[in-house]
């Protein structure tokens, strides 16, 4: 089964738990999905056509919301799974949005900066009637970041004939972005780790973590783990993984990444497979989808998997991990810090009042820790898997939104 089919099945089960099966079709299927082809002039002068998508799963609880990824693996099926997860994520985080996602089928490492800019503009043109501050609000995702958001905001604003900052979030702070947004996904995940440490009465200084990835979400997570005293003993990037039994310093890793282009020169070289099976307290997969599968779930030694990436664990792996008492904090809860601060950015854009970083992070911490507390209460009551628990919470909010209109 694909990740989309798996998700629909978990949603169906969640609705059954709530005795609300009748709502399944209204919640499982996408409102609209747009497929486009965008033409971009390469630096050589040649024109190239790229396939692209924007999918709005739901606008029931607010405008569609979700990132745009540039990746060769983008497909209609993947975008639809990701947009359904955004609907669930915004419900779990309790922010007034629906769920959406977009992507362009492209290997961005083969593009120059000016080609990426033209691609961002052409993609915005192709979805401009589909998006809008009250319709669907994009944001960064895999291989896109603040500068892409600035290009896209400018292109949308050109089409509208006025500056429209709230059409997109994750923008640079200098161009209507929010302070704290760049850190939000990684910090949000570690705020949950902090809550676990507090509730379980653990000592941060005695704990270890392995982080798969060192990108937009993983790098701030490593920083926050260091701030609270947890030893990060392994990290990875596209160049491979690296291990240091005493723990890495965030500063050294970022220096290495800046100077050598990879974090992997700093410690002992290990494989990604080895990173995932290290004997750590917290494993934070923060790279790509489907890295913990039925093949390696039996090797996981971590007590907690905190999913910073979207969809790193397959359904079959969930079942194995649950039996082995590994607690999974699912993506739709663990990485919801990004979209939560996107919401704060959208609020700031609309009000014209801009907040200090401390205020943003304080609000995020409170919000995500409350979501985590609700998660533990529901999990305890329903005796459900971690992922299923989050789906039950989301399904309940979505059903309430439908019932309120009956
Ligand atoms: N792409 C991020 C996610 O998957 C952020 C989405 C947003 O900020 O809208 O949650």
mmCIF file of C-alpha atoms and ligand atoms in Angstrom:
data_model
loop_
_atom_site.group_PDB
_atom_site.id
_atom_site.type_symbol
_atom_site.label_atom_id
_atom_site.label_comp_id
_atom_site.label_asym_id
_atom_site.label_seq_id
_atom_site.Cartn_x
_atom_site.Cartn_y
_atom_site.Cartn_z
ATOM 1 C CA UNK A 1 0.000 0.000 0.000
ATOM 2 C CA UNK A 2 1.198 3.544 -0.682
ATOM 3 C CA UNK A 3 1.621 6.036 2.144
ATOM 4 C CA UNK A 4 -1.590 7.761 0.951
ATOM 5 C CA UNK A 5 -3.556 4.519 1.152
ATOM 6 C CA UNK A 6 -2.017 3.719 4.536
ATOM 7 C CA UNK A 7 -3.037 7.155 5.831
ATOM 8 C CA UNK A 8 -6.609 6.775 4.609
ATOM 9 C CA UNK A 9 -6.798 3.440 6.409
ATOM 10 C CA UNK A 10 -5.516 4.939 9.684
ATOM 11 C CA UNK A 11 -8.048 7.765 9.276
ATOM 12 C CA UNK A 12 -10.817 5.229 8.691
ATOM 13 C CA UNK A 13 -9.808 3.379 11.864
ATOM 14 C CA UNK A 14 -9.692 6.672 13.811
ATOM 15 C CA UNK A 15 -13.231 7.518 12.684
ATOM 16 C CA UNK A 16 -14.364 4.059 13.703
ATOM 17 C CA UNK A 17 -12.858 4.567 17.179
ATOM 18 C CA UNK A 18 -14.898 7.763 17.419
ATOM 19 C CA UNK A 19 -17.972 6.001 16.013
ATOM 20 C CA UNK A 20 -18.014 8.560 13.181
ATOM 21 C CA UNK A 21 -17.488 6.274 10.169
ATOM 22 C CA UNK A 22 -20.082 8.191 8.155
ATOM 23 C CA UNK A 23 -17.641 11.077 7.747
ATOM 24 C CA UNK A 24 -14.951 8.971 6.087
ATOM 25 C CA UNK A 25 -15.567 10.011 2.492
ATOM 26 C CA UNK A 26 -15.831 13.679 3.398
ATOM 27 C CA UNK A 27 -12.457 13.541 5.145
ATOM 28 C CA UNK A 28 -10.408 11.040 3.152
ATOM 29 C CA UNK A 29 -10.649 12.536 -0.305
ATOM 30 C CA UNK A 30 -9.009 15.659 -1.659
ATOM 31 C CA UNK A 31 -10.987 18.782 -2.492
ATOM 32 C CA UNK A 32 -8.864 19.601 -5.535
ATOM 33 C CA UNK A 33 -5.527 18.739 -7.074
ATOM 34 C CA UNK A 34 -3.977 20.765 -9.840
ATOM 35 C CA UNK A 35 -1.391 19.366 -12.240
ATOM 36 C CA UNK A 36 0.530 21.918 -14.245
ATOM 37 C CA UNK A 37 3.518 22.075 -16.565
ATOM 38 C CA UNK A 38 5.807 25.041 -16.196
ATOM 39 C CA UNK A 39 8.231 26.269 -18.823
ATOM 40 C CA UNK A 40 11.539 27.671 -17.637
ATOM 41 C CA UNK A 41 14.339 29.194 -19.671
ATOM 42 C CA UNK A 42 17.668 27.596 -18.755
ATOM 43 C CA UNK A 43 20.778 29.789 -18.606
ATOM 44 C CA UNK A 44 21.774 28.307 -21.985
ATOM 45 C CA UNK A 45 18.639 29.840 -23.527
ATOM 46 C CA UNK A 46 16.965 26.430 -23.982
ATOM 47 C CA UNK A 47 13.421 26.092 -22.660
ATOM 48 C CA UNK A 48 12.572 23.192 -20.362
ATOM 49 C CA UNK A 49 9.194 21.955 -19.168
ATOM 50 C CA UNK A 50 8.688 20.695 -15.604
ATOM 51 C CA UNK A 51 5.665 18.872 -14.227
ATOM 52 C CA UNK A 52 4.254 20.403 -11.035
ATOM 53 C CA UNK A 53 1.340 20.007 -8.618
ATOM 54 C CA UNK A 54 -0.635 21.796 -5.927
ATOM 55 C CA UNK A 55 -3.095 19.725 -3.964
ATOM 56 C CA UNK A 56 -5.652 21.021 -1.487
ATOM 57 C CA UNK A 57 -6.842 18.202 0.672
ATOM 58 C CA UNK A 58 -9.124 20.263 2.892
ATOM 59 C CA UNK A 59 -10.195 23.819 3.606
ATOM 60 C CA UNK A 60 -12.679 22.766 6.264
ATOM 61 C CA UNK A 61 -10.854 24.354 9.224
ATOM 62 C CA UNK A 62 -9.313 27.254 7.299
ATOM 63 C CA UNK A 63 -7.354 28.025 4.121
ATOM 64 C CA UNK A 64 -5.234 25.245 2.652
ATOM 65 C CA UNK A 65 -1.723 25.272 4.139
ATOM 66 C CA UNK A 66 1.450 23.441 3.295
ATOM 67 C CA UNK A 67 4.845 23.570 1.701
ATOM 68 C CA UNK A 68 6.234 23.353 -1.803
ATOM 69 C CA UNK A 69 8.997 20.871 -2.529
ATOM 70 C CA UNK A 70 11.446 20.695 -5.376
ATOM 71 C CA UNK A 71 12.382 17.060 -5.828
ATOM 72 C CA UNK A 72 12.665 14.401 -8.498
ATOM 73 C CA UNK A 73 10.462 12.137 -6.378
ATOM 74 C CA UNK A 74 7.468 14.499 -6.435
ATOM 75 C CA UNK A 75 4.370 12.756 -7.811
ATOM 76 C CA UNK A 76 0.625 13.277 -7.599
ATOM 77 C CA UNK A 77 0.383 10.428 -5.089
ATOM 78 C CA UNK A 78 3.134 11.901 -2.882
ATOM 79 C CA UNK A 79 1.714 15.447 -2.968
ATOM 80 C CA UNK A 80 -1.716 14.086 -2.040
ATOM 81 C CA UNK A 81 -0.346 12.117 0.911
ATOM 82 C CA UNK A 82 1.556 15.184 2.100
ATOM 83 C CA UNK A 83 -1.487 17.449 1.747
ATOM 84 C CA UNK A 84 -3.668 15.038 3.739
ATOM 85 C CA UNK A 85 -0.978 15.025 6.454
ATOM 86 C CA UNK A 86 -1.096 18.838 6.530
ATOM 87 C CA UNK A 87 -4.860 18.746 7.253
ATOM 88 C CA UNK A 88 -4.194 16.368 10.127
ATOM 89 C CA UNK A 89 -1.174 18.383 11.316
ATOM 90 C CA UNK A 90 -2.991 21.724 11.476
ATOM 91 C CA UNK A 91 -5.817 20.003 13.380
ATOM 92 C CA UNK A 92 -3.419 18.385 15.884
ATOM 93 C CA UNK A 93 -1.588 21.719 16.333
ATOM 94 C CA UNK A 94 -4.997 23.391 16.609
ATOM 95 C CA UNK A 95 -4.341 26.207 14.173
ATOM 96 C CA UNK A 96 -7.073 27.526 11.868
ATOM 97 C CA UNK A 97 -5.955 26.027 8.588
ATOM 98 C CA UNK A 98 -6.762 23.148 6.308
ATOM 99 C CA UNK A 99 -4.154 21.138 4.450
ATOM 100 C CA UNK A 100 -2.391 21.470 1.103
ATOM 101 C CA UNK A 101 0.951 20.701 -0.539
ATOM 102 C CA UNK A 102 2.738 21.412 -3.767
ATOM 103 C CA UNK A 103 5.786 20.333 -5.631
ATOM 104 C CA UNK A 104 7.799 20.505 -8.804
ATOM 105 C CA UNK A 105 9.377 17.390 -10.326
ATOM 106 C CA UNK A 106 12.955 18.620 -10.573
ATOM 107 C CA UNK A 107 16.437 17.887 -9.280
ATOM 108 C CA UNK A 108 17.306 21.358 -7.918
ATOM 109 C CA UNK A 109 21.009 20.511 -7.594
ATOM 110 C CA UNK A 110 21.127 20.776 -11.391
ATOM 111 C CA UNK A 111 19.772 24.357 -11.407
ATOM 112 C CA UNK A 112 21.639 27.642 -11.082
ATOM 113 C CA UNK A 113 20.287 30.295 -8.681
ATOM 114 C CA UNK A 114 18.734 32.266 -11.523
ATOM 115 C CA UNK A 115 17.127 29.110 -12.933
ATOM 116 C CA UNK A 116 15.656 28.335 -9.490
ATOM 117 C CA UNK A 117 14.279 31.868 -9.350
ATOM 118 C CA UNK A 118 12.659 31.553 -12.770
ATOM 119 C CA UNK A 119 11.251 28.151 -11.808
ATOM 120 C CA UNK A 120 9.799 29.595 -8.564
ATOM 121 C CA UNK A 121 8.177 32.421 -10.527
ATOM 122 C CA UNK A 122 6.822 30.156 -13.260
ATOM 123 C CA UNK A 123 5.404 27.740 -10.684
ATOM 124 C CA UNK A 124 3.723 30.643 -8.850
ATOM 125 C CA UNK A 125 2.173 31.825 -12.136
ATOM 126 C CA UNK A 126 0.802 28.355 -12.773
ATOM 127 C CA UNK A 127 -0.940 28.086 -9.374
ATOM 128 C CA UNK A 128 -1.728 31.780 -8.813
ATOM 129 C CA UNK A 129 -5.498 31.354 -9.173
ATOM 130 C CA UNK A 130 -5.443 28.382 -6.835
ATOM 131 C CA UNK A 131 -3.681 30.084 -3.904
ATOM 132 C CA UNK A 132 -4.262 33.257 -1.841
ATOM 133 C CA UNK A 133 -4.198 34.437 1.795
ATOM 134 C CA UNK A 134 -7.729 33.096 2.383
ATOM 135 C CA UNK A 135 -7.572 30.249 -0.077
ATOM 136 C CA UNK A 136 -4.322 28.341 0.213
ATOM 137 C CA UNK A 137 -1.041 29.541 1.737
ATOM 138 C CA UNK A 138 2.182 27.791 0.621
ATOM 139 C CA UNK A 139 5.458 27.572 2.573
ATOM 140 C CA UNK A 140 8.880 25.915 2.302
ATOM 141 C CA UNK A 141 9.366 22.161 2.188
ATOM 142 C CA UNK A 142 12.096 19.836 0.911
ATOM 143 C CA UNK A 143 14.732 21.805 -1.074
ATOM 144 C CA UNK A 144 12.928 25.149 -0.822
ATOM 145 C CA UNK A 145 13.586 27.897 1.710
ATOM 146 C CA UNK A 146 13.106 31.545 2.557
ATOM 147 C CA UNK A 147 14.478 32.944 -0.711
ATOM 148 C CA UNK A 148 12.094 30.802 -2.788
ATOM 149 C CA UNK A 149 9.243 32.175 -0.663
ATOM 150 C CA UNK A 150 10.392 35.760 -1.330
ATOM 151 C CA UNK A 151 10.491 35.092 -5.097
ATOM 152 C CA UNK A 152 7.043 33.526 -4.976
ATOM 153 C CA UNK A 153 5.561 36.353 -2.861
ATOM 154 C CA UNK A 154 6.964 38.903 -5.330
ATOM 155 C CA UNK A 155 5.569 37.029 -8.331
ATOM 156 C CA UNK A 156 2.119 36.699 -6.753
ATOM 157 C CA UNK A 157 2.230 40.385 -5.793
ATOM 158 C CA UNK A 158 3.092 41.328 -9.392
ATOM 159 C CA UNK A 159 0.049 39.398 -10.602
ATOM 160 C CA UNK A 160 -2.197 41.061 -7.985
ATOM 161 C CA UNK A 161 -0.746 44.514 -8.545
ATOM 162 C CA UNK A 162 -0.041 45.033 -4.828
ATOM 163 C CA UNK A 163 2.205 43.557 -2.126
ATOM 164 C CA UNK A 164 0.553 40.466 -0.646
ATOM 165 C CA UNK A 165 2.873 39.143 2.094
ATOM 166 C CA UNK A 166 0.272 36.799 3.616
ATOM 167 C CA UNK A 167 0.002 34.664 0.465
ATOM 168 C CA UNK A 168 3.017 32.626 1.569
ATOM 169 C CA UNK A 169 4.940 31.927 4.785
ATOM 170 C CA UNK A 170 8.510 31.028 5.633
ATOM 171 C CA UNK A 171 9.714 34.259 4.009
ATOM 172 C CA UNK A 172 12.998 35.962 4.976
ATOM 173 C CA UNK A 173 12.651 38.095 8.136
ATOM 174 C CA UNK A 174 13.719 41.101 6.025
ATOM 175 C CA UNK A 175 10.837 40.458 3.605
ATOM 176 C CA UNK A 176 7.804 40.095 5.881
ATOM 177 C CA UNK A 177 8.914 36.801 7.473
ATOM 178 C CA UNK A 178 8.563 35.982 11.162
ATOM 179 C CA UNK A 179 11.415 35.854 13.601
ATOM 180 C CA UNK A 180 11.807 32.283 14.828
ATOM 181 C CA UNK A 181 10.279 30.645 11.714
ATOM 182 C CA UNK A 182 13.598 29.202 10.506
ATOM 183 C CA UNK A 183 14.120 27.438 13.840
ATOM 184 C CA UNK A 184 10.502 26.454 14.389
ATOM 185 C CA UNK A 185 10.354 22.890 13.060
ATOM 186 C CA UNK A 186 13.522 21.727 14.823
ATOM 187 C CA UNK A 187 12.879 23.633 18.050
ATOM 188 C CA UNK A 188 9.248 22.467 18.114
ATOM 189 C CA UNK A 189 10.320 18.817 17.972
ATOM 190 C CA UNK A 190 12.820 19.338 20.796
ATOM 191 C CA UNK A 191 10.199 21.168 22.918
ATOM 192 C CA UNK A 192 8.384 17.811 22.846
ATOM 193 C CA UNK A 193 11.606 16.026 23.846
ATOM 194 C CA UNK A 194 11.843 18.482 26.766
ATOM 195 C CA UNK A 195 8.305 17.649 27.862
ATOM 196 C CA UNK A 196 9.089 13.917 27.743
ATOM 197 C CA UNK A 197 12.223 14.486 29.849
ATOM 198 C CA UNK A 198 10.191 16.491 32.374
ATOM 199 C CA UNK A 199 7.331 14.000 32.578
ATOM 200 C CA UNK A 200 9.549 10.932 32.802
ATOM 201 C CA UNK A 201 11.801 12.581 35.394
ATOM 202 C CA UNK A 202 14.900 12.053 33.224
ATOM 203 C CA UNK A 203 18.199 13.975 33.402
ATOM 204 C CA UNK A 204 19.014 15.710 30.078
ATOM 205 C CA UNK A 205 22.767 15.418 30.677
ATOM 206 C CA UNK A 206 22.499 11.626 30.758
ATOM 207 C CA UNK A 207 20.629 11.346 27.461
ATOM 208 C CA UNK A 208 21.741 10.846 23.878
ATOM 209 C CA UNK A 209 20.207 11.521 20.484
ATOM 210 C CA UNK A 210 20.884 10.643 16.845
ATOM 211 C CA UNK A 211 19.640 13.032 14.177
ATOM 212 C CA UNK A 212 19.247 11.910 10.579
ATOM 213 C CA UNK A 213 19.817 15.008 8.469
ATOM 214 C CA UNK A 214 21.370 18.410 8.978
ATOM 215 C CA UNK A 215 19.081 20.610 6.915
ATOM 216 C CA UNK A 216 16.519 23.344 7.651
ATOM 217 C CA UNK A 217 14.729 21.310 10.307
ATOM 218 C CA UNK A 218 17.530 19.121 11.696
ATOM 219 C CA UNK A 219 20.167 21.803 12.241
ATOM 220 C CA UNK A 220 18.095 23.869 14.728
ATOM 221 C CA UNK A 221 17.032 20.626 16.423
ATOM 222 C CA UNK A 222 20.714 19.792 17.038
ATOM 223 C CA UNK A 223 21.193 23.304 18.426
ATOM 224 C CA UNK A 224 18.281 23.017 20.828
ATOM 225 C CA UNK A 225 19.327 19.520 21.963
ATOM 226 C CA UNK A 226 22.739 20.961 22.792
ATOM 227 C CA UNK A 227 21.111 23.875 24.667
ATOM 228 C CA UNK A 228 19.222 21.464 26.925
ATOM 229 C CA UNK A 229 22.280 19.254 27.477
ATOM 230 C CA UNK A 230 21.394 16.151 25.429
ATOM 231 C CA UNK A 231 24.430 14.655 23.629
ATOM 232 C CA UNK A 232 23.926 14.429 19.860
ATOM 233 C CA UNK A 233 26.149 11.462 19.040
ATOM 234 C CA UNK A 234 25.314 11.109 15.336
ATOM 235 C CA UNK A 235 24.132 13.287 12.452
ATOM 236 C CA UNK A 236 24.035 12.846 8.694
ATOM 237 C CA UNK A 237 23.569 14.653 5.405
ATOM 238 C CA UNK A 238 23.542 13.673 1.753
ATOM 239 C CA UNK A 239 27.271 12.937 2.043
ATOM 240 C CA UNK A 240 26.760 10.196 4.691
ATOM 241 C CA UNK A 241 26.573 9.913 8.487
ATOM 242 C CA UNK A 242 29.033 10.669 11.255
ATOM 243 C CA UNK A 243 29.388 9.419 14.836
ATOM 244 C CA UNK A 244 31.055 10.839 17.963
ATOM 245 C CA UNK A 245 30.426 8.997 21.229
ATOM 246 C CA UNK A 246 30.996 12.133 23.376
ATOM 247 C CA UNK A 247 28.539 14.182 21.347
ATOM 248 C CA UNK A 248 29.036 16.794 18.628
ATOM 249 C CA UNK A 249 29.173 20.528 19.117
ATOM 250 C CA UNK A 250 26.644 22.348 16.958
ATOM 251 C CA UNK A 251 29.215 25.008 16.188
ATOM 252 C CA UNK A 252 31.718 22.491 14.845
ATOM 253 C CA UNK A 253 29.081 20.812 12.679
ATOM 254 C CA UNK A 254 27.906 24.091 11.148
ATOM 255 C CA UNK A 255 31.497 25.208 10.534
ATOM 256 C CA UNK A 256 32.291 21.922 8.843
ATOM 257 C CA UNK A 257 29.148 22.098 6.741
ATOM 258 C CA UNK A 258 30.027 25.629 5.698
ATOM 259 C CA UNK A 259 33.673 24.942 4.920
ATOM 260 C CA UNK A 260 33.631 21.374 3.601
ATOM 261 C CA UNK A 261 30.036 21.239 2.322
ATOM 262 C CA UNK A 262 29.277 18.265 4.554
ATOM 263 C CA UNK A 263 29.061 17.525 8.277
ATOM 264 C CA UNK A 264 30.624 14.143 7.765
ATOM 265 C CA UNK A 265 34.254 15.034 8.191
ATOM 266 C CA UNK A 266 33.856 15.728 11.898
ATOM 267 C CA UNK A 267 33.500 12.267 13.447
ATOM 268 C CA UNK A 268 33.765 8.569 12.630
ATOM 269 C CA UNK A 269 32.124 7.704 9.308
ATOM 270 C CA UNK A 270 29.097 5.434 9.664
ATOM 271 C CA UNK A 271 26.272 4.492 7.302
ATOM 272 C CA UNK A 272 22.764 5.899 7.496
ATOM 273 C CA UNK A 273 21.573 2.412 8.387
ATOM 274 C CA UNK A 274 23.960 2.373 11.374
ATOM 275 C CA UNK A 275 22.806 5.823 12.474
ATOM 276 C CA UNK A 276 19.203 4.643 12.624
ATOM 277 C CA UNK A 277 20.042 1.620 14.762
ATOM 278 C CA UNK A 278 22.261 3.366 17.337
ATOM 279 C CA UNK A 279 21.519 2.761 21.016
ATOM 280 C CA UNK A 280 20.260 6.260 21.837
ATOM 281 C CA UNK A 281 17.386 7.633 23.889
ATOM 282 C CA UNK A 282 15.971 9.761 21.053
ATOM 283 C CA UNK A 283 16.150 9.097 17.329
ATOM 284 C CA UNK A 284 15.129 12.089 15.208
ATOM 285 C CA UNK A 285 14.731 11.213 11.528
ATOM 286 C CA UNK A 286 14.781 14.588 9.770
ATOM 287 C CA UNK A 287 15.620 13.797 6.170
ATOM 288 C CA UNK A 288 13.386 11.872 3.786
ATOM 289 C CA UNK A 289 10.357 9.574 3.696
ATOM 290 C CA UNK A 290 10.270 5.836 4.421
ATOM 291 C CA UNK A 291 13.641 5.339 6.127
ATOM 292 C CA UNK A 292 12.282 3.181 8.962
ATOM 293 C CA UNK A 293 10.651 0.202 7.324
ATOM 294 C CA UNK A 294 9.804 -3.420 8.120
ATOM 295 C CA UNK A 295 13.403 -4.236 7.140
ATOM 296 C CA UNK A 296 15.136 -2.180 9.846
ATOM 297 C CA UNK A 297 12.402 -1.535 12.465
ATOM 298 C CA UNK A 298 13.615 -4.592 14.383
ATOM 299 C CA UNK A 299 17.092 -3.012 14.680
ATOM 300 C CA UNK A 300 15.959 0.288 16.205
ATOM 301 C CA UNK A 301 17.331 0.647 19.730
ATOM 302 C CA UNK A 302 16.079 4.149 20.526
ATOM 303 C CA UNK A 303 13.365 4.556 23.172
ATOM 304 C CA UNK A 304 11.664 7.374 21.263
ATOM 305 C CA UNK A 305 11.412 8.204 17.576
ATOM 306 C CA UNK A 306 10.581 11.876 17.115
ATOM 307 C CA UNK A 307 9.639 12.316 13.456
ATOM 308 C CA UNK A 308 10.917 15.632 12.129
ATOM 309 C CA UNK A 309 10.683 14.539 8.480
ATOM 310 C CA UNK A 310 7.290 13.888 6.941
ATOM 311 C CA UNK A 311 6.564 10.173 6.644
ATOM 312 C CA UNK A 312 9.905 8.655 7.742
ATOM 313 C CA UNK A 313 8.254 5.521 9.192
ATOM 314 C CA UNK A 314 6.131 3.072 7.230
ATOM 315 C CA UNK A 315 2.952 1.497 8.585
ATOM 316 C CA UNK A 316 4.530 -1.960 8.789
ATOM 317 C CA UNK A 317 7.417 -0.450 10.789
ATOM 318 C CA UNK A 318 4.900 1.206 13.161
ATOM 319 C CA UNK A 319 3.535 -2.215 14.053
ATOM 320 C CA UNK A 320 6.994 -3.669 14.733
ATOM 321 C CA UNK A 321 8.093 -0.629 16.777
ATOM 322 C CA UNK A 322 4.940 -0.670 18.871
ATOM 323 C CA UNK A 323 5.492 -4.322 19.759
ATOM 324 C CA UNK A 324 9.081 -3.508 20.715
ATOM 325 C CA UNK A 325 7.945 -0.645 22.988
ATOM 326 C CA UNK A 326 9.549 2.098 20.923
ATOM 327 C CA UNK A 327 7.419 5.231 21.305
ATOM 328 C CA UNK A 328 6.759 7.006 18.017
ATOM 329 C CA UNK A 329 5.955 10.715 18.201
ATOM 330 C CA UNK A 330 4.429 11.030 14.717
ATOM 331 C CA UNK A 331 5.334 13.697 12.178
ATOM 332 C CA UNK A 332 1.921 15.390 12.282
ATOM 333 C CA UNK A 333 2.630 16.253 15.910
ATOM 334 C CA UNK A 334 6.440 16.301 16.128
ATOM 335 C CA UNK A 335 7.119 18.559 13.141
ATOM 336 C CA UNK A 336 4.088 20.822 13.544
ATOM 337 C CA UNK A 337 6.278 23.645 14.900
ATOM 338 C CA UNK A 338 6.988 24.822 11.351
ATOM 339 C CA UNK A 339 3.393 25.302 10.327
ATOM 340 C CA UNK A 340 2.527 26.737 13.745
ATOM 341 C CA UNK A 341 5.015 29.568 13.305
ATOM 342 C CA UNK A 342 3.853 29.904 9.687
ATOM 343 C CA UNK A 343 0.469 30.690 11.201
ATOM 344 C CA UNK A 344 2.074 33.312 13.480
ATOM 345 C CA UNK A 345 3.776 34.800 10.407
ATOM 346 C CA UNK A 346 0.438 35.004 8.550
ATOM 347 C CA UNK A 347 -1.175 36.657 11.603
ATOM 348 C CA UNK A 348 1.682 39.208 11.771
ATOM 349 C CA UNK A 349 1.398 39.932 8.039
ATOM 350 C CA UNK A 350 -2.317 40.560 8.346
ATOM 351 C CA UNK A 351 -2.142 42.671 11.479
ATOM 352 C CA UNK A 352 0.999 44.576 10.501
ATOM 353 C CA UNK A 353 2.399 44.075 13.998
ATOM 354 C CA UNK A 354 5.674 42.145 14.214
ATOM 355 C CA UNK A 355 6.758 40.094 17.246
ATOM 356 C CA UNK A 356 10.119 39.469 18.912
ATOM 357 C CA UNK A 357 11.703 36.033 18.520
ATOM 358 C CA UNK A 358 11.255 35.276 22.241
ATOM 359 C CA UNK A 359 7.514 35.824 21.970
ATOM 360 C CA UNK A 360 7.256 33.594 18.880
ATOM 361 C CA UNK A 361 9.230 30.734 20.447
ATOM 362 C CA UNK A 362 7.416 31.033 23.769
ATOM 363 C CA UNK A 363 4.033 30.772 22.027
ATOM 364 C CA UNK A 364 5.291 27.828 19.956
ATOM 365 C CA UNK A 365 6.580 26.003 23.028
ATOM 366 C CA UNK A 366 3.281 26.405 24.860
ATOM 367 C CA UNK A 367 1.246 25.337 21.838
ATOM 368 C CA UNK A 368 3.262 22.245 20.922
ATOM 369 C CA UNK A 369 3.660 21.072 24.520
ATOM 370 C CA UNK A 370 -0.105 21.363 25.023
ATOM 371 C CA UNK A 371 -0.630 19.333 21.846
ATOM 372 C CA UNK A 372 1.792 16.741 23.216
ATOM 373 C CA UNK A 373 -0.056 16.586 26.562
ATOM 374 C CA UNK A 374 -3.331 16.027 24.738
ATOM 375 C CA UNK A 375 -1.596 13.303 22.706
ATOM 376 C CA UNK A 376 -0.430 11.431 25.831
ATOM 377 C CA UNK A 377 -3.906 11.660 27.397
ATOM 378 C CA UNK A 378 -5.640 10.274 24.300
ATOM 379 C CA UNK A 379 -2.996 7.565 23.815
ATOM 380 C CA UNK A 380 -3.454 6.447 27.409
ATOM 381 C CA UNK A 381 -7.249 6.369 27.069
ATOM 382 C CA UNK A 382 -7.415 4.693 23.656
ATOM 383 C CA UNK A 383 -4.384 2.437 24.098
ATOM 384 C CA UNK A 384 -3.558 3.315 20.480
ATOM 385 C CA UNK A 385 -0.289 3.502 18.523
ATOM 386 C CA UNK A 386 1.390 6.911 18.490
ATOM 387 C CA UNK A 387 0.379 7.661 14.908
ATOM 388 C CA UNK A 388 -3.184 6.432 15.377
ATOM 389 C CA UNK A 389 -3.522 8.594 18.485
ATOM 390 C CA UNK A 390 -2.665 11.736 16.515
ATOM 391 C CA UNK A 391 -5.125 10.716 13.778
ATOM 392 C CA UNK A 392 -7.875 10.260 16.405
ATOM 393 C CA UNK A 393 -7.211 13.779 17.757
ATOM 394 C CA UNK A 394 -7.269 15.262 14.244
ATOM 395 C CA UNK A 395 -10.330 13.278 13.160
ATOM 396 C CA UNK A 396 -12.259 14.464 16.206
ATOM 397 C CA UNK A 397 -11.544 18.121 15.374
ATOM 398 C CA UNK A 398 -12.420 17.661 11.702
ATOM 399 C CA UNK A 399 -15.667 15.867 12.530
ATOM 400 C CA UNK A 400 -16.577 18.650 14.985
ATOM 401 C CA UNK A 401 -15.978 21.204 12.219
ATOM 402 C CA UNK A 402 -18.428 19.306 10.003
ATOM 403 C CA UNK A 403 -20.984 18.755 12.750
ATOM 404 C CA UNK A 404 -20.926 22.451 13.651
ATOM 405 C CA UNK A 405 -22.363 23.137 10.198
ATOM 406 C CA UNK A 406 -25.146 20.533 10.299
HETATM 407 N N1 LIG B 1 6.547 22.091 4.937
HETATM 408 C C1 LIG B 1 6.315 22.192 6.334
HETATM 409 C C2 LIG B 1 5.490 21.026 6.820
HETATM 410 O O1 LIG B 1 5.474 19.977 6.211
HETATM 411 C C3 LIG B 1 5.752 23.536 6.736
HETATM 412 C C4 LIG B 1 4.423 23.877 6.150
HETATM 413 C C5 LIG B 1 3.960 25.301 6.441
HETATM 414 O O2 LIG B 1 4.641 26.024 7.143
HETATM 415 O O3 LIG B 1 2.903 25.625 5.919
HETATM 416 O O4 LIG B 1 4.897 21.071 7.848
#
